[in-house]
Coordinates of C-alpha atoms in Angstrom, one line a residue:
X26 CA 93.6 -32.7 190.0
X27 CA 95.3 -32.7 186.6
X28 CA 99.1 -32.6 187.0
X29 CA 100.9 -30.0 184.9
X30 CA 104.0 -31.4 183.2
X31 CA 106.9 -29.4 182.0
X32 CA 107.2 -31.2 178.6
X33 CA 104.4 -33.8 178.3
X34 CA 101.4 -32.6 176.5
X35 CA 103.0 -29.3 175.5
X36 CA 104.0 -28.0 172.1
X37 CA 107.5 -26.8 171.4
X38 CA 107.9 -25.4 167.9
X39 CA 111.3 -26.4 166.4
X40 CA 113.7 -23.5 165.8
X41 CA 116.0 -25.1 163.3
X42 CA 113.8 -24.3 160.3
X43 CA 114.1 -20.6 160.8
X44 CA 117.8 -20.9 161.5
X45 CA 118.2 -22.9 158.3
X46 CA 116.5 -20.5 156.0
X47 CA 118.1 -17.5 157.5
X48 CA 121.6 -19.0 157.3
X49 CA 122.1 -18.9 161.1
X50 CA 122.5 -22.7 161.5
X51 CA 126.2 -23.7 161.4
X52 CA 127.1 -26.8 159.5
X53 CA 130.4 -28.6 159.5
X54 CA 131.9 -26.4 156.8
X55 CA 131.0 -23.3 158.9
X56 CA 132.7 -24.4 162.0
X57 CA 136.1 -22.6 162.8
X58 CA 138.5 -23.2 165.6
X59 CA 141.7 -21.4 166.8
X60 CA 144.9 -22.8 165.3
X61 CA 142.8 -25.0 162.9
X62 CA 144.5 -27.0 160.1
X63 CA 142.9 -28.0 156.8
X64 CA 143.2 -31.4 155.2
X65 CA 142.9 -32.5 151.6
X66 CA 142.9 -36.1 150.3
X67 CA 144.7 -37.5 147.4
X68 CA 142.5 -40.2 145.8
X69 CA 143.5 -43.0 143.4
X70 CA 143.1 -42.4 139.7
X71 CA 143.2 -46.1 138.9
X72 CA 140.7 -48.9 139.9
X73 CA 143.3 -51.5 141.1
X74 CA 147.0 -51.3 141.8
X75 CA 149.8 -51.2 144.3
X76 CA 151.3 -47.9 145.5
X77 CA 155.0 -48.4 144.9
X78 CA 156.4 -45.0 145.7
X79 CA 155.2 -41.6 146.9
X80 CA 157.4 -38.6 146.4
X81 CA 156.3 -35.7 148.4
X82 CA 159.4 -33.4 148.0
X83 CA 157.6 -30.8 145.8
X84 CA 154.5 -30.8 148.0
X85 CA 156.5 -30.3 151.2
X86 CA 157.9 -27.0 149.8
X87 CA 154.4 -25.4 149.6
X88 CA 154.2 -22.7 152.2
X89 CA 151.8 -23.7 155.0
X90 CA 152.1 -27.5 154.6
X91 CA 152.4 -29.1 158.1
X92 CA 152.5 -32.8 157.3
X93 CA 151.7 -35.3 154.5
X94 CA 150.3 -38.8 155.3
X95 CA 150.2 -42.0 153.5
X96 CA 150.4 -45.8 154.3
X97 CA 154.1 -45.3 154.7
X98 CA 153.7 -43.2 157.9
X99 CA 150.3 -44.2 159.3
X100 CA 148.8 -47.3 161.1
X101 CA 148.0 -50.2 158.8
X102 CA 145.5 -51.7 161.2
X103 CA 142.3 -52.9 159.5
X104 CA 138.9 -51.5 160.5
X105 CA 135.3 -51.5 159.4
X106 CA 133.4 -48.3 158.6
X107 CA 130.1 -49.9 159.6
X108 CA 130.8 -51.1 163.1
X109 CA 128.4 -49.4 165.6
X110 CA 128.8 -51.5 168.8
X111 CA 131.6 -53.8 170.0
X112 CA 131.2 -57.4 168.7
X113 CA 128.7 -56.4 166.0
X114 CA 128.1 -59.2 163.5
X115 CA 128.6 -58.9 159.8
X116 CA 131.3 -56.2 160.1
X117 CA 134.3 -57.0 158.0
X118 CA 137.5 -55.2 158.8
X119 CA 139.0 -54.8 155.3
X120 CA 140.4 -51.3 155.0
X121 CA 143.1 -49.1 156.4
X122 CA 143.5 -45.3 156.8
X123 CA 145.5 -45.1 153.5
X124 CA 145.6 -47.8 150.9
X125 CA 148.9 -49.5 150.0
X126 CA 146.8 -51.5 147.4
X127 CA 144.2 -49.2 145.9
X128 CA 140.9 -51.0 145.0
X129 CA 138.8 -48.3 143.2
X130 CA 139.1 -45.0 141.5
X131 CA 138.7 -42.7 144.6
X132 CA 140.5 -44.9 147.1
X133 CA 142.5 -42.9 149.8
X134 CA 146.2 -42.8 149.0
X135 CA 147.5 -39.8 150.9
X136 CA 146.5 -36.6 152.6
X137 CA 148.0 -33.2 153.2
X138 CA 147.5 -31.1 156.3
X139 CA 148.2 -27.4 155.9
X140 CA 147.4 -24.1 157.5
X141 CA 145.0 -23.2 154.7
X142 CA 142.8 -25.2 152.3
X143 CA 144.5 -23.5 149.3
X144 CA 147.9 -24.7 150.5
X145 CA 146.6 -28.3 151.0
X146 CA 145.1 -28.3 147.5
X147 CA 148.2 -27.1 145.9
X148 CA 150.4 -29.6 147.8
X149 CA 148.1 -32.6 146.8
X150 CA 148.6 -31.6 143.2
X151 CA 152.3 -31.9 143.5
X152 CA 152.6 -35.3 145.1
X153 CA 154.1 -37.9 142.7
X154 CA 152.9 -41.5 143.0
X155 CA 154.1 -44.5 141.2
X156 CA 151.5 -47.3 140.8
X157 CA 151.8 -50.9 139.7
X158 CA 148.5 -51.4 137.9
X159 CA 146.6 -54.7 138.5
X160 CA 143.6 -56.2 136.5
X161 CA 140.3 -54.5 137.5
X162 CA 137.1 -56.4 138.1
X163 CA 134.3 -53.9 137.5
X164 CA 131.2 -56.1 137.8
X165 CA 130.1 -58.8 140.2
X166 CA 130.0 -61.2 137.2
X167 CA 133.7 -60.6 136.5
X168 CA 134.6 -60.9 140.2
X169 CA 132.7 -64.2 140.6
X170 CA 134.2 -65.7 137.5
X171 CA 137.8 -64.6 138.0
X172 CA 139.5 -66.9 140.5
X173 CA 143.0 -65.4 139.9
X174 CA 142.4 -61.8 140.9
X175 CA 141.3 -61.3 144.5
X176 CA 140.1 -57.8 145.4
X177 CA 140.3 -58.6 149.1
X178 CA 142.5 -61.4 150.7
X179 CA 139.4 -63.3 151.8
X180 CA 138.2 -63.5 148.2
X181 CA 135.6 -61.7 146.1
X182 CA 132.5 -62.8 147.8
X183 CA 131.8 -60.6 150.8
X184 CA 128.9 -62.5 152.3
X185 CA 126.1 -64.8 151.4
X186 CA 122.6 -65.0 153.0
X187 CA 119.8 -67.5 152.4
X188 CA 116.2 -67.3 153.5
X189 CA 114.0 -70.4 153.0
X190 CA 110.5 -70.5 154.6
X191 CA 107.3 -72.5 153.9
X192 CA 106.7 -75.7 151.9
X193 CA 107.5 -76.4 148.3
X194 CA 104.1 -76.6 146.5
X195 CA 103.3 -79.7 144.5
X196 CA 103.4 -79.3 140.7
X197 CA 100.0 -79.6 139.0
X198 CA 98.6 -78.9 135.6
X199 CA 96.8 -75.9 137.1
X200 CA 100.1 -74.2 137.8
X201 CA 102.3 -72.0 135.6
X202 CA 105.8 -70.6 136.2
X203 CA 107.5 -67.4 135.1
X204 CA 111.0 -66.0 135.4
X205 CA 112.4 -62.5 135.1
X206 CA 115.6 -60.6 135.8
X207 CA 115.9 -57.0 137.0
X208 CA 118.9 -54.7 137.5
X209 CA 118.7 -51.7 139.8
X210 CA 121.4 -49.0 139.4
X211 CA 124.1 -47.4 141.5
X212 CA 122.9 -44.1 142.8
X213 CA 124.7 -41.4 144.8
X214 CA 122.9 -39.8 147.7
X215 CA 123.8 -36.3 146.4
X216 CA 123.0 -34.5 149.7
X217 CA 123.4 -30.7 149.5
X218 CA 126.0 -30.8 152.3
X219 CA 129.3 -32.4 151.3
X220 CA 130.9 -35.0 153.6
X221 CA 133.4 -33.9 156.2
X222 CA 134.3 -33.7 159.9
X223 CA 136.6 -31.9 162.4
X224 CA 138.8 -33.6 165.0
X225 CA 140.9 -32.3 167.9
X226 CA 143.2 -34.2 170.2
X227 CA 144.0 -32.2 173.3
X228 CA 146.9 -32.3 175.7
X229 CA 145.0 -34.6 178.2
X230 CA 144.8 -37.3 175.5
X231 CA 141.1 -36.7 174.8
X232 CA 139.8 -36.8 171.3
X233 CA 136.8 -34.7 170.2
X234 CA 135.1 -35.2 166.9
X235 CA 132.6 -32.9 165.3
X236 CA 130.7 -34.6 162.6
X237 CA 127.3 -34.6 160.8
X238 CA 127.0 -38.4 161.3
X239 CA 123.9 -40.6 161.8
X240 CA 125.6 -42.5 164.6
X241 CA 127.6 -40.8 167.2
X242 CA 128.3 -44.0 169.1
X243 CA 129.4 -45.8 165.9
X244 CA 132.0 -43.1 165.4
X245 CA 133.2 -43.5 168.9
X246 CA 133.3 -47.3 168.6
X247 CA 135.3 -47.3 165.4
X248 CA 137.7 -44.6 166.3
X249 CA 138.4 -45.8 169.9
X250 CA 139.0 -49.4 168.7
X251 CA 141.2 -48.3 165.8
X252 CA 143.5 -46.3 168.0
X253 CA 143.3 -48.5 171.2
X254 CA 141.7 -45.7 173.2
X255 CA 139.1 -45.9 176.0
X256 CA 135.6 -45.1 174.9
X257 CA 135.5 -42.4 177.6
X258 CA 138.4 -40.6 175.9
X259 CA 136.5 -40.2 172.6
X260 CA 133.8 -37.5 172.5
X261 CA 131.6 -37.2 169.4
X262 CA 129.5 -34.1 168.9
X263 CA 126.8 -34.4 166.2
X264 CA 126.6 -31.4 163.9
X265 CA 123.5 -30.5 162.0
X266 CA 123.1 -32.7 158.9
X267 CA 122.5 -31.0 155.5
X268 CA 121.1 -34.1 154.0
X269 CA 122.2 -37.7 154.3
X270 CA 119.7 -40.3 153.0
X271 CA 122.0 -43.0 154.4
X272 CA 125.2 -41.6 153.0
X273 CA 126.4 -40.4 156.4
X274 CA 125.5 -43.6 158.2
X275 CA 129.0 -45.0 158.0
X276 CA 132.3 -43.6 159.3
X277 CA 134.6 -42.9 156.3
X278 CA 136.4 -39.7 157.4
X279 CA 136.3 -39.6 161.2
X280 CA 139.1 -42.2 161.6
X281 CA 141.5 -40.5 159.2
X282 CA 140.8 -37.0 160.4
X283 CA 141.2 -38.2 164.0
X284 CA 144.6 -39.7 163.1
X285 CA 145.8 -36.4 161.5
X286 CA 144.6 -34.5 164.6
X287 CA 146.4 -36.8 166.9
X288 CA 149.6 -36.5 164.9
X289 CA 149.6 -32.7 164.6
X290 CA 148.1 -31.9 168.0
X291 CA 145.8 -29.3 166.4
X292 CA 142.2 -29.2 165.2
X293 CA 142.0 -30.7 161.7
X294 CA 139.1 -30.0 159.3
X295 CA 138.4 -32.2 156.3
X296 CA 135.6 -31.2 153.9
X297 CA 135.2 -33.0 150.6
X298 CA 134.3 -31.3 147.3
X299 CA 131.5 -32.5 145.1
X300 CA 133.7 -34.7 142.9
X301 CA 135.3 -36.3 146.0
X302 CA 131.9 -37.0 147.5
X303 CA 130.8 -38.8 144.3
X304 CA 133.9 -41.0 143.8
X305 CA 135.0 -41.5 147.4
X306 CA 132.0 -42.0 149.6
X307 CA 129.0 -44.4 149.5
X308 CA 126.4 -45.1 146.9
X309 CA 123.1 -47.1 146.8
X310 CA 124.3 -50.6 145.7
X311 CA 123.5 -52.0 142.2
X312 CA 121.6 -55.2 142.7
X313 CA 120.7 -57.8 140.0
X314 CA 117.7 -60.0 141.0
X315 CA 116.3 -63.1 139.2
X316 CA 112.9 -64.2 140.2
X317 CA 110.9 -67.3 139.5
X318 CA 107.3 -67.7 140.6
X319 CA 104.8 -70.5 140.6
X320 CA 101.2 -69.5 140.5
X321 CA 97.8 -71.0 139.8
X322 CA 96.0 -70.1 136.6
X323 CA 93.5 -68.3 138.8
X324 CA 96.3 -66.1 140.1
X325 CA 97.2 -67.4 143.5
X326 CA 100.8 -67.3 144.3
X327 CA 102.3 -70.6 145.5
X328 CA 106.1 -70.0 145.4
X329 CA 108.6 -67.2 144.9
X330 CA 112.3 -68.0 144.5
X331 CA 114.7 -65.0 144.2
X332 CA 118.4 -64.7 143.7
X333 CA 120.1 -61.3 144.2
X334 CA 123.7 -60.2 143.7
X335 CA 124.8 -57.0 145.2
X336 CA 127.8 -55.0 144.0
X337 CA 129.6 -54.1 147.3
X338 CA 132.3 -52.1 145.6
X339 CA 135.8 -52.3 146.9
X340 CA 135.0 -52.7 150.7
X341 CA 132.3 -54.5 152.6
X342 CA 130.8 -51.7 154.8
X343 CA 127.1 -52.3 155.2
X344 CA 126.7 -54.6 152.3
X345 CA 126.5 -57.9 154.2
X346 CA 123.7 -56.5 156.4
X347 CA 122.1 -54.9 153.3
X348 CA 121.8 -58.3 151.6
X349 CA 120.3 -59.8 154.8
X350 CA 117.8 -57.0 155.1
X351 CA 116.9 -57.0 151.5
X352 CA 115.9 -60.7 151.6
X353 CA 113.4 -60.0 154.4
X354 CA 111.2 -57.5 152.6
X355 CA 109.0 -59.6 150.2
X356 CA 106.9 -61.4 152.8
X357 CA 105.9 -58.1 154.4
X358 CA 103.9 -57.4 151.3
X359 CA 102.8 -60.7 149.8
X360 CA 101.4 -64.0 151.1
X361 CA 103.8 -66.6 149.7
X362 CA 103.4 -70.3 150.8
X363 CA 107.0 -71.0 149.9
X364 CA 109.6 -68.2 149.8
X365 CA 113.3 -68.6 149.1
X366 CA 115.9 -65.9 148.6
X367 CA 119.6 -66.4 148.0
X368 CA 121.7 -63.3 148.2
X369 CA 125.3 -62.3 148.1
X370 CA 127.4 -59.2 148.3
X371 CA 130.4 -59.2 145.9
X372 CA 133.6 -57.1 145.9
X373 CA 134.3 -55.2 142.7
X374 CA 136.9 -52.5 141.9
X375 CA 134.3 -49.7 142.0
X376 CA 133.1 -47.1 144.5
X377 CA 132.0 -48.6 147.8
X378 CA 128.3 -49.3 148.3
X379 CA 126.5 -48.5 151.5
X380 CA 123.2 -47.8 153.2
X381 CA 120.6 -45.8 151.4
X382 CA 116.9 -44.9 151.9
X383 CA 114.7 -47.9 152.1
X384 CA 117.6 -50.2 153.0
X385 CA 117.1 -52.9 150.4
X386 CA 113.4 -52.4 149.9
X387 CA 113.7 -50.3 146.7
X388 CA 116.1 -52.9 145.2
X389 CA 114.1 -56.0 145.8
X390 CA 110.5 -54.5 145.6
X391 CA 111.4 -52.9 142.2
X392 CA 112.3 -56.4 140.9
X393 CA 109.2 -58.0 142.6
X394 CA 106.7 -55.5 141.3
X395 CA 108.0 -55.6 137.7
X396 CA 107.7 -59.3 137.9
X397 CA 104.2 -59.1 139.3
X398 CA 103.1 -56.9 136.5
X399 CA 104.6 -59.3 133.9
X400 CA 103.0 -62.3 135.7
X401 CA 99.5 -60.6 135.7
X402 CA 99.9 -59.9 132.0
X403 CA 100.8 -63.5 131.4
X404 CA 97.7 -64.6 133.3
X405 CA 95.5 -62.2 131.4
X406 CA 94.6 -60.5 134.8
X407 CA 94.3 -57.0 135.9
X408 CA 97.4 -56.2 137.9
X409 CA 95.4 -54.6 140.7
X410 CA 93.1 -57.6 141.0
X411 CA 96.1 -60.0 140.8
X412 CA 97.7 -58.2 143.7
X413 CA 94.5 -58.1 145.8
X414 CA 94.5 -61.9 145.8
X415 CA 98.0 -62.1 147.1
X416 CA 98.7 -59.2 149.4
X417 CA 99.1 -59.7 153.2
X418 CA 96.2 -59.1 155.6
X419 CA 96.2 -57.2 158.9
X420 CA 98.0 -59.2 161.6
X421 CA 99.5 -61.8 159.2
X422 CA 102.6 -63.4 160.6
X423 CA 105.8 -62.5 158.7
X424 CA 107.2 -66.0 158.1
X425 CA 110.8 -64.7 157.7
X426 CA 111.2 -62.9 161.0
X427 CA 108.3 -64.6 162.8
X428 CA 106.6 -61.4 164.0
X429 CA 103.2 -60.0 163.3
X430 CA 102.8 -57.4 160.6
X431 CA 100.4 -55.5 162.8
X432 CA 97.5 -53.7 161.4
X433 CA 98.9 -53.7 157.8
X434 CA 96.1 -52.5 155.6
X435 CA 97.9 -53.0 152.3
X436 CA 94.8 -54.2 150.5
X437 CA 92.7 -51.3 151.7
X438 CA 95.5 -48.9 150.5
X439 CA 95.6 -50.5 147.1
X440 CA 91.8 -50.4 146.8
X441 CA 91.6 -46.7 147.8
X442 CA 94.5 -45.9 145.5
X443 CA 93.0 -47.6 142.5
X444 CA 89.8 -45.6 143.1
X445 CA 91.6 -42.4 143.6
X446 CA 93.6 -42.6 140.3
X447 CA 90.5 -44.1 138.5
X448 CA 92.1 -47.4 137.6

């Protein structure tokens, strides 16, 4: 007799679509709580410098202002916005709640907490700050070539990662080589919903955070470790996400909002405006990639050597992991007897980079595919036919991660695509 299950084998139409189009779904900006306070950030107008003095006397006179925070009255403990689990590798603790030394236009300098958003905005505009400006390194090339200016104490190179698999092919007269260089650009996620969160620290010492994050456990890990709390004392409630595309994967605002809630003992809400979202959050990292290939005159790939430099911005975040992931993409698409990729993430005095859709694939595959088109042209071959000679087959072994690619029908996809668009 067939067993009837409560959920298995049944259809449950999602209700969030109707709630979204009717305006019935509450996002972070819609949430209201009794006795709630509103926070506004003051962001650095310079790319690199030291905060010498902060004068808040005028701001404190604004009616409704509860407290003003900066590095002068907040913890200076370093943390990583990318840590998801305790002991996670490639997480560099290189930032504080508020910067004493600002590292990009948009770095957090101070925050006002007030009984209304209008009061918080007015107070922020009245804070006077004295900066000692420092030389700014705005590109990875500048950061790598300048040994005197260090954006972070550990130096300007965040992380390096090398992949080298297969055997170097012998050089013969039947082989040709080609080199190319490609630069992908910095791109903001531009989700419709702005970034923000709400935090409340109750009288029992329990912290609750409401946030449209992609990782509730990551928020808990970062916040609990930053404030030396038990994980069980930090509760994270995931709110509906009005778009992320990777931009809400890291934890930029939950730590600072939690701190302000702990200090005021009231719910604190922080919502960024569009300008703040663009200059203060995360972007797809700019990546410059140089590629050199060796190929037979008949079009068979023998070797691909790539070198990528990723602009991490002022903080590490996900950049070290991004470089490692980026380097592992190429052999999932092409059969390459010898593949080597050298990658590095570099600090610059620019907006911080982070995770974005594709996680490294758009950056490296853009460079590779442009190179393949140029290589096919140099060989006098049709670019589709050239690729058909070199694409992976079903159940090929990925030499980088040593796992099967499964039923990867890349060749069949290209053939059907070429037929469909009448190549």
